[in-house]
Coordinates of C-alpha atoms in Angstrom, one line a residue:
M1 CA -9.8 5.9 30.3
L2 CA -8.9 5.5 26.7
G3 CA -10.1 7.6 23.5
V4 CA -11.0 10.7 25.6
S5 CA -10.1 14.1 24.4
L6 CA -7.8 15.8 27.0
S7 CA -6.1 19.3 27.2
L8 CA -3.6 19.4 30.2
V9 CA -1.8 22.2 31.2
L10 CA 0.4 21.9 34.4
E11 CA 2.0 25.3 35.7
E12 CA 3.6 26.0 39.2
T13 CA 2.2 28.8 41.1
H14 CA 3.8 30.0 44.3
G15 CA 4.9 26.4 44.8
E16 CA 1.5 24.9 44.2
T17 CA 0.7 22.3 41.3
A18 CA -2.2 23.7 39.3
A19 CA -4.0 21.8 36.6
A20 CA -6.6 23.0 34.1
L21 CA -8.5 20.0 32.3
L22 CA -10.3 20.6 29.5
P23 CA -12.9 20.1 28.1
Q24 CA -14.4 16.7 29.2
P25 CA -15.2 15.6 33.1
L26 CA -12.4 13.6 34.2
L27 CA -11.8 12.2 37.4
L28 CA -8.4 10.2 38.0
I29 CA -7.2 8.8 41.3
T30 CA -4.2 7.2 41.4
G31 CA -2.3 6.5 44.9
P32 CA -2.0 10.3 46.3
I33 CA -2.8 11.8 43.3
M34 CA -6.5 13.3 42.4
L35 CA -7.3 15.5 39.4
L36 CA -10.7 16.4 39.0
D37 CA -12.2 18.5 36.1
C38 CA -15.5 20.3 37.1
S39 CA -18.3 21.5 34.7
A40 CA -17.0 25.1 35.6
A41 CA -14.0 24.1 33.6
A42 CA -12.1 26.3 36.4
V43 CA -8.5 25.8 37.3
L44 CA -8.4 23.1 40.4
L45 CA -5.5 22.2 42.3
A46 CA -3.8 19.2 42.2
W47 CA -1.7 18.3 45.4
I48 CA 0.7 15.6 45.7
V49 CA 0.7 15.2 49.4
G50 CA 2.0 12.5 51.8
A51 CA 3.3 10.8 48.8
S52 CA 6.7 8.9 48.4
S53 CA 9.1 9.8 45.0
L54 CA 8.1 6.2 43.9
Q55 CA 4.5 6.5 44.2
S56 CA 4.2 9.4 42.4
L57 CA 6.9 8.4 39.7
I58 CA 4.7 5.5 39.0
F59 CA 1.8 7.7 38.7
L60 CA 3.5 9.8 36.2
L61 CA 4.7 6.8 34.2
E62 CA 1.2 5.5 33.9
A63 CA -0.2 8.5 32.9
K64 CA 2.4 8.9 30.1
A65 CA 1.7 5.4 29.2
R66 CA -1.9 6.0 29.0
Y67 CA -2.3 9.8 27.8
G68 CA 1.0 10.1 26.4
F69 CA 2.4 13.1 28.2
S70 CA 5.8 13.8 29.5
A71 CA 5.8 15.7 33.0
V72 CA 7.8 19.1 32.7
V73 CA 7.8 20.8 36.1
K74 CA 10.1 23.3 37.4
K75 CA 12.0 22.7 40.7
G76 CA 10.5 24.3 43.6
A77 CA 8.7 24.3 46.8
G78 CA 5.9 21.9 46.9
C79 CA 7.3 19.6 44.0
P80 CA 9.3 16.2 45.1
N81 CA 13.2 16.1 44.7
F82 CA 12.6 13.5 42.0
L83 CA 10.9 16.2 39.3
A84 CA 13.7 18.3 39.8
G85 CA 15.3 16.9 36.6
F86 CA 12.7 18.0 34.1
R87 CA 13.0 20.6 32.0
T88 CA 11.3 24.2 32.8
G89 CA 7.9 25.1 31.3
Y90 CA 5.1 23.0 30.2
N91 CA 2.3 23.1 27.6
Y92 CA 0.8 19.8 26.4
Q93 CA -2.4 19.2 24.0
Q94 CA -3.4 15.4 24.2
K95 CA -5.1 14.4 20.9
F96 CA -6.7 10.8 21.3
S97 CA -5.2 7.7 22.8
L98 CA -4.7 4.5 21.1
V99 CA -7.6 1.7 21.7
N100 CA -6.1 -1.5 21.9
V101 CA -8.7 -3.3 20.1
K102 CA -8.3 -7.0 18.6
L103 CA -10.7 -8.1 15.7
K104 CA -10.7 -11.7 14.6
W105 CA -9.9 -12.6 10.8
V106 CA -12.8 -14.0 8.9
K107 CA -12.5 -15.8 5.9
D108 CA -14.4 -14.1 3.0
R109 CA -15.1 -16.8 0.1
V110 CA -16.0 -14.2 -2.8
L111 CA -12.9 -12.0 -2.3
D112 CA -10.6 -15.3 -1.9
A113 CA -11.9 -16.3 -5.2
V114 CA -11.2 -12.9 -6.7
V115 CA -7.8 -13.1 -5.5
A116 CA -7.4 -17.0 -6.5
D117 CA -8.9 -16.3 -9.9
Q118 CA -5.9 -14.4 -11.0
G119 CA -3.0 -16.3 -9.2
D120 CA -0.9 -16.8 -12.4
L121 CA -2.2 -13.8 -14.4
K122 CA 0.5 -11.3 -13.1
A123 CA 3.5 -13.7 -14.1
A124 CA 1.9 -14.3 -17.6
C125 CA 1.4 -10.7 -18.5
I126 CA 4.8 -9.7 -17.3
L127 CA 6.3 -12.7 -19.7
V128 CA 4.4 -11.2 -22.6
S129 CA 5.6 -7.8 -21.9
I130 CA 9.1 -9.0 -21.7
I131 CA 9.0 -11.2 -24.7
S132 CA 7.0 -8.4 -27.2
S133 CA 9.8 -6.0 -26.3
A134 CA 12.5 -8.3 -27.2
R135 CA 14.1 -8.2 -30.3
G136 CA 12.9 -11.0 -32.5
C137 CA 9.9 -11.3 -30.2
C138 CA 11.8 -14.8 -28.7
L139 CA 13.7 -15.1 -25.9
P140 CA 15.7 -18.2 -24.7
I141 CA 14.7 -19.6 -21.0
Y142 CA 17.9 -18.2 -19.5
R143 CA 17.0 -14.9 -20.6
L144 CA 13.5 -15.2 -19.0
R145 CA 15.0 -16.4 -15.8
L146 CA 16.5 -12.9 -15.2
H147 CA 12.8 -11.5 -14.5
R148 CA 11.8 -14.3 -12.3
G149 CA 12.0 -12.4 -9.0
Q150 CA 9.2 -9.9 -10.6
L151 CA 7.0 -12.9 -11.6
G152 CA 5.8 -14.0 -8.0
L153 CA 6.1 -17.6 -8.9
A154 CA 6.3 -20.4 -6.2
R155 CA 10.0 -21.4 -5.9
D156 CA 9.5 -24.8 -6.3
L157 CA 8.0 -24.0 -9.8
K158 CA 10.3 -24.2 -12.8
L159 CA 9.8 -21.3 -15.1
S160 CA 9.8 -23.4 -18.1
T161 CA 7.3 -25.4 -16.4
F162 CA 4.8 -22.5 -15.9
I163 CA 5.3 -21.1 -19.7
R164 CA 4.1 -24.5 -20.9
R165 CA 0.9 -24.4 -19.0
Y166 CA -0.3 -21.8 -21.8
P167 CA 0.8 -22.9 -25.2
N168 CA -2.1 -20.8 -26.6
I169 CA -0.2 -18.1 -25.3
F170 CA 3.4 -19.1 -25.5
S171 CA 4.8 -21.2 -28.3
E172 CA 8.3 -23.3 -27.6
S173 CA 11.2 -23.9 -30.0
H174 CA 14.7 -24.5 -29.4
V175 CA 18.3 -22.8 -30.5
L176 CA 21.7 -23.6 -29.8
D177 CA 23.3 -20.8 -27.1
S178 CA 27.0 -19.7 -27.7
G179 CA 28.5 -22.9 -26.0
G180 CA 26.6 -25.1 -28.6
T181 CA 23.8 -26.4 -26.0
R182 CA 20.3 -26.5 -27.2
V183 CA 17.8 -24.5 -24.8
P184 CA 14.4 -23.9 -25.2
C185 CA 13.0 -20.4 -26.7
F186 CA 9.9 -19.1 -26.1
Q187 CA 8.0 -16.7 -28.6
L188 CA 4.2 -15.2 -28.5
T189 CA 1.4 -16.9 -30.4
S190 CA -0.5 -14.9 -33.3
E191 CA -3.4 -14.8 -30.4
A192 CA -1.2 -13.7 -27.6
L193 CA 0.3 -10.9 -30.4
D194 CA -3.2 -9.5 -30.9
L195 CA -4.2 -9.2 -27.4
R196 CA -0.9 -7.3 -26.7
R197 CA -1.6 -4.9 -29.4
E198 CA -4.9 -4.0 -27.7
E199 CA -3.3 -3.5 -24.5
L200 CA -0.6 -1.4 -25.9
G201 CA -3.3 0.9 -27.5
I202 CA -5.1 1.0 -24.2
L203 CA -1.8 2.1 -22.3
Q204 CA -1.5 4.9 -25.0
Q205 CA -5.1 6.0 -24.4
N206 CA -4.6 6.2 -20.8
Q207 CA -0.9 7.5 -20.5
I208 CA -1.9 10.6 -18.8
D209 CA -4.0 8.5 -16.1
L210 CA -1.0 6.4 -15.5
V211 CA 1.2 9.4 -15.4
E212 CA -1.2 10.7 -12.6
R213 CA -1.2 7.5 -10.8
L214 CA 2.5 7.7 -10.4
C215 CA 2.8 11.4 -9.7
K216 CA -0.1 10.5 -6.8
L217 CA 2.3 7.8 -5.6
L218 CA 5.3 9.8 -5.4
M219 CA 3.4 12.8 -3.5
L220 CA 2.2 10.3 -0.6
T221 CA 5.8 10.2 0.2
R222 CA 8.0 12.6 2.0
D223 CA 10.2 13.7 -0.2
R224 CA 8.1 12.7 -3.4
T225 CA 10.9 10.3 -3.7
L226 CA 10.6 6.6 -4.0
P227 CA 13.5 3.7 -5.1
L228 CA 12.8 2.1 -8.5
Q229 CA 13.0 -1.1 -6.5
T230 CA 9.9 -0.2 -4.6
I231 CA 8.1 1.2 -7.4
D232 CA 8.8 -2.1 -9.4
Q233 CA 7.1 -3.9 -6.7
L234 CA 3.8 -1.8 -7.4
R235 CA 3.7 -1.3 -11.1
W236 CA 1.7 -4.1 -12.0
D237 CA -1.0 -3.1 -9.5
M238 CA -0.9 0.4 -10.9
G239 CA -1.0 -0.5 -14.5
L240 CA 2.3 0.8 -15.3
P241 CA 4.1 -0.5 -18.4
Y242 CA 6.9 -3.2 -17.5
D243 CA 9.5 -1.1 -19.1
Y244 CA 7.7 2.3 -17.7
F245 CA 11.2 3.6 -16.6
D246 CA 12.2 3.6 -20.4
S247 CA 9.0 4.2 -22.1
L248 CA 7.3 6.4 -19.7
I249 CA 9.4 8.5 -17.8
P250 CA 11.4 9.9 -20.9
L251 CA 8.2 11.4 -22.1
H252 CA 7.8 13.6 -18.8
P253 CA 11.4 15.1 -18.1
D254 CA 9.6 18.1 -16.3
L255 CA 8.0 16.1 -14.0
F256 CA 10.3 13.2 -12.7
S257 CA 13.9 13.0 -12.4
S258 CA 16.4 10.0 -11.8
V259 CA 18.2 10.4 -8.3
R260 CA 21.0 8.9 -6.3
L261 CA 19.5 7.8 -2.8
P262 CA 21.6 8.0 0.3
D263 CA 22.0 3.9 0.4
D264 CA 23.1 4.1 -3.1
R265 CA 20.3 3.1 -5.0
V266 CA 18.2 4.9 -8.0
G267 CA 14.9 6.5 -6.8
L268 CA 12.5 8.2 -8.8
K269 CA 11.6 11.9 -7.6
L270 CA 8.7 14.3 -8.4
Q271 CA 9.9 17.5 -9.2
F272 CA 7.1 19.2 -7.7
G273 CA 3.7 18.7 -6.1
D274 CA 0.4 19.1 -7.6
D275 CA -2.5 20.6 -5.5
R276 CA -4.8 19.5 -8.0
L277 CA -3.8 15.8 -7.4
A278 CA -3.6 16.2 -3.7
V279 CA -6.8 15.1 -3.0
S280 CA -7.9 11.9 -1.7
Q281 CA -10.4 9.2 -3.3
L282 CA -12.4 9.6 0.2
Q283 CA -12.3 13.5 -0.4
K284 CA -13.3 13.0 -3.7
N285 CA -16.3 11.1 -2.7
A286 CA -17.4 13.0 0.5
A287 CA -20.3 14.7 -1.5
F288 CA -22.2 11.5 -1.5
Q289 CA -20.7 9.5 1.1
Q290 CA -20.2 11.7 4.1
K291 CA -22.8 13.3 6.5
E292 CA -22.7 17.0 5.8
E293 CA -21.9 17.7 9.6
D294 CA -19.1 15.5 9.4
M295 CA -17.8 17.2 6.3
K296 CA -17.6 20.7 8.1
N297 CA -15.7 19.0 11.1
G298 CA -13.2 17.3 8.9
C299 CA -14.1 13.9 10.4
L300 CA -14.8 11.8 7.3
A301 CA -15.6 8.4 7.7
F302 CA -14.5 5.3 5.6
P303 CA -16.9 3.1 3.9
V304 CA -17.0 -0.2 5.7
G305 CA -18.4 -3.9 5.2
F306 CA -18.1 -6.9 6.7
T307 CA -17.9 -10.6 5.6
R308 CA -21.4 -12.3 6.6
G309 CA -21.3 -13.9 9.5
F310 CA -18.5 -11.6 11.3
G311 CA -20.4 -10.9 14.1
L312 CA -18.9 -7.7 15.6
K313 CA -19.0 -7.4 19.4
R314 CA -21.0 -4.3 20.8
K315 CA -17.8 -2.9 22.4
C316 CA -16.2 -3.2 19.2
M317 CA -18.9 -1.7 17.2
E318 CA -19.0 1.3 19.9
W319 CA -15.0 2.0 19.4
L320 CA -15.4 1.8 15.5
E321 CA -18.0 4.5 15.5
E322 CA -16.2 6.5 17.8
W323 CA -13.0 5.8 15.6
Q324 CA -14.7 7.0 12.7
R325 CA -15.7 10.2 13.9
L326 CA -12.0 11.3 14.8
P327 CA -10.6 13.9 12.4
Y328 CA -9.4 12.7 9.1
T329 CA -5.7 13.7 8.2
S330 CA -5.4 13.7 4.1
P331 CA -2.7 11.2 2.9
Y332 CA -1.0 14.0 1.1
S333 CA -0.3 16.3 3.8
D334 CA 2.2 16.7 6.4
A335 CA 1.3 14.6 9.6
S336 CA 4.8 14.9 11.4
D337 CA 3.0 16.3 14.4
L338 CA 0.5 13.4 15.3
D339 CA 1.4 11.2 17.8
S340 CA 1.9 7.8 16.5
R341 CA 0.5 6.3 19.7
T342 CA -3.2 7.8 19.2
D343 CA -6.2 6.7 17.3
V344 CA -6.1 10.1 15.2
S345 CA -2.8 8.8 13.9
E346 CA -3.9 5.3 13.1
K347 CA -6.7 6.9 11.1
R348 CA -4.2 8.9 9.0
I349 CA -2.3 5.3 8.4
V350 CA -5.6 3.9 7.5
G351 CA -6.2 7.0 5.2
V352 CA -2.6 6.4 3.3
F353 CA -3.4 2.6 2.7
H354 CA -7.2 3.6 1.3
E355 CA -5.5 5.6 -1.1
L356 CA -2.8 3.7 -2.1
L357 CA -5.2 0.8 -3.0
H358 CA -7.1 3.5 -5.0
L359 CA -4.2 3.9 -7.1
T360 CA -4.1 0.5 -8.1
V361 CA -6.1 -1.1 -11.0
H362 CA -7.7 -4.0 -9.1
K363 CA -7.7 -2.1 -5.6
R364 CA -5.4 -4.6 -4.1
T365 CA -1.7 -5.4 -3.7
E366 CA 0.1 -8.1 -1.9
R367 CA 1.2 -7.2 1.6
K368 CA 4.9 -7.6 1.0
N369 CA 4.7 -4.9 -1.7
V370 CA 4.0 -2.2 1.0
S371 CA 7.0 -3.4 3.4
N372 CA 9.5 -0.8 2.2
L373 CA 7.2 2.2 2.2
R374 CA 7.6 2.8 6.1
K375 CA 10.3 5.5 5.9
P376 CA 9.1 7.0 2.7
L377 CA 5.4 7.6 4.0
S378 CA 6.5 8.4 7.4
L379 CA 4.8 5.4 9.0
P380 CA 5.6 3.9 12.6
Q381 CA 6.8 0.4 13.3
K382 CA 4.3 -2.5 12.5
F383 CA 2.2 0.0 10.6
T384 CA 0.7 -2.8 8.5
K385 CA -1.3 -4.0 11.7
V386 CA -3.9 -1.4 10.6
F387 CA -5.0 -4.2 8.1
E388 CA -6.0 -6.8 11.0
R389 CA -7.3 -4.2 13.3
H390 CA -10.0 -2.6 10.4
P391 CA -11.5 -5.8 9.0
G392 CA -14.3 -3.9 7.6
I393 CA -11.8 -1.5 5.5
F394 CA -9.4 -4.2 4.3
Y395 CA -9.7 -7.8 3.7
I396 CA -6.4 -10.1 4.0
S397 CA -6.7 -13.0 1.5
K398 CA -4.0 -15.8 2.2
K399 CA -4.8 -17.3 -1.3
C400 CA -1.9 -18.1 -3.6
D401 CA 0.8 -18.7 -1.0
T402 CA 0.9 -15.1 0.0
Q403 CA -1.1 -12.4 1.7
T404 CA -3.2 -9.8 -0.4
V405 CA -4.6 -6.6 1.0
V406 CA -8.0 -5.9 -0.8
L407 CA -10.0 -2.7 -0.4
R408 CA -13.4 -4.1 0.5
K409 CA -15.9 -1.2 -0.8
A410 CA -14.2 -1.4 -4.1
Y411 CA -15.9 -4.6 -4.9
D412 CA -19.5 -5.7 -5.1
R413 CA -19.4 -9.2 -4.9
K414 CA -16.8 -10.4 -7.4
Q415 CA -16.9 -7.2 -9.8
L416 CA -14.9 -4.0 -9.5
I417 CA -17.4 -1.4 -9.0
H418 CA -15.1 1.1 -11.1
K419 CA -13.2 -0.8 -13.6
H420 CA -10.0 0.6 -15.2
P421 CA -9.7 -0.4 -18.9
L422 CA -6.7 -2.4 -18.1
V423 CA -9.2 -4.7 -16.1
D424 CA -11.0 -6.0 -19.2
I425 CA -7.7 -6.7 -21.2
R426 CA -6.2 -8.5 -18.0
G427 CA -9.7 -10.7 -18.1
K428 CA -9.1 -11.7 -21.5
Y429 CA -5.7 -12.8 -20.7
A430 CA -7.0 -15.0 -17.9
S431 CA -9.7 -16.5 -20.2
M432 CA -7.1 -17.3 -22.8
M433 CA -5.0 -18.9 -19.7
R434 CA -7.9 -20.8 -18.5
K435 CA -8.7 -22.1 -22.1
G436 CA -5.1 -23.1 -22.8
F437 CA -4.5 -24.8 -19.7
L438 CA -7.6 -26.8 -20.3
D439 CA -6.9 -27.7 -23.7
R440 CA -3.2 -28.8 -22.8
S441 CA -4.7 -31.0 -20.0
R442 CA -6.9 -32.8 -22.8
G443 CA -4.0 -33.4 -25.1
L444 CA -4.9 -31.2 -27.5
Y445 CA -1.3 -29.7 -27.7
K446 CA 1.7 -31.9 -28.5
K447 CA 4.8 -31.4 -26.9
T448 CA 6.6 -28.4 -29.3
A449 CA 9.7 -29.7 -31.0
C450 CA 12.0 -27.9 -33.4
S451 CA 10.3 -27.1 -36.4
G452 CA 13.3 -27.7 -38.9
P453 CA 17.2 -28.1 -39.2
E454 CA 17.5 -24.3 -39.8
E455 CA 15.8 -23.4 -36.5
S456 CA 17.8 -26.1 -34.7
M457 CA 21.5 -24.9 -36.0
T458 CA 20.4 -20.8 -34.8
V459 CA 23.2 -19.8 -32.3
Y460 CA 21.5 -17.3 -29.6
G461 CA 24.5 -15.5 -28.4
E462 CA 24.8 -12.1 -27.0
D463 CA 23.6 -10.3 -30.2
P464 CA 19.9 -10.3 -31.0
I465 CA 18.9 -12.5 -34.0
Y466 CA 16.1 -10.1 -35.2
S467 CA 16.7 -6.2 -35.5
S468 CA 13.4 -5.4 -34.0
S469 CA 10.8 -6.2 -31.5
C470 CA 7.4 -7.3 -31.7
E471 CA 6.4 -4.0 -30.4
D472 CA 8.1 -2.1 -33.2
R473 CA 6.3 -4.3 -35.6
L474 CA 3.0 -3.7 -33.7
G475 CA 3.4 0.0 -33.9
Y476 CA 3.0 1.1 -30.6
D477 CA 6.1 2.8 -29.2
L478 CA 5.1 5.1 -26.2
L479 CA 8.3 7.0 -27.0
S480 CA 6.8 7.8 -30.2
E481 CA 4.1 10.1 -28.9

């Protein structure tokens, strides 16, 4: 009997094993053991009579697997010998057992289109950030390759090939490296520089929002600390500047500090938590999304929506309705006392990722980006299985040769319900990319060559060619605030 609220207290009284079962009526008959709870809620006897040690042990193991308790009985009269090794004293409260429900994955063409439309957008925007912050606003291809791991491009796609797809954003020239070899060098077009200027203005205007997003991300963790590598994987999704560690973190020394982690990696630590920020999006929306009775009981339900034609079976629907009525644990609260084998614990995990996706700009992230969050977020093994078990809350898109987790109810068809200002900027980049790609395929752009003998003789060594970056000339430096 799964999903039953059960409070079980066993104690030895004058050699007799008593069981008090509250509050649901429960009848278990396994082998020689019968536990019966009547409506009088009185203490009834549960005798182990005429049973072999093996039969009793099998029952206890089955009960432990199903209800999550470990028998702890003191050796004495009336108890089998095999129980003699258990520790003295027994007091257990069972929460909710984990129900094994498997729901099928159904393709959502609308959300797939949302993910596919911006397949190359992340890589292009990161390259724009890198080039604009470089001295001289121009970088040779071998310098850009150092950042390839952050771009998410296919392994068989050359970086230079990708950049040349969008000639209205990146213009190509050639320089000589320190060995005298002629190499491609890329800079931003005037149109791309104008859009980058607009983007930097948005980042400045929303600096407080970005800082709070980063604070909330760190507050989700056990020690308010994350490796920089993990934050780097999420910075694009959260709207953080590519160089956030150099441009944003130094502005708030009272909030953030750099720490050395036990595995010798560098981490970012939030100095203290903020109760004002420790409110999840589900709790913020409770006033107009939740029933008043559920709010009083702390049983908040997640907004759910399914793909057309999903066809949820009746028993799965009943399980989902019961699951939604379970207590909601805030992702910002300590959940160390929750049993990971229970539905209550699973609801907490769903709440963590529901909040994490709300911290992102597009309400989605690649599944691999959360793979390193198990220990910092105190999650059990195979924690990402909640994405498959709750397709009404999360959708897993398999477009662009990866798995992207999308928060369903954040979208109305293809449109985000609540748009961050950066979404519009990124939409403009996407429009530029589509136009540049089409124009190039129509032959409107010729293959770029060196514009003159002076450029072809430029030597690009370890020292920068120019003394200032494009962002310096654009007049937007976050450190100047």
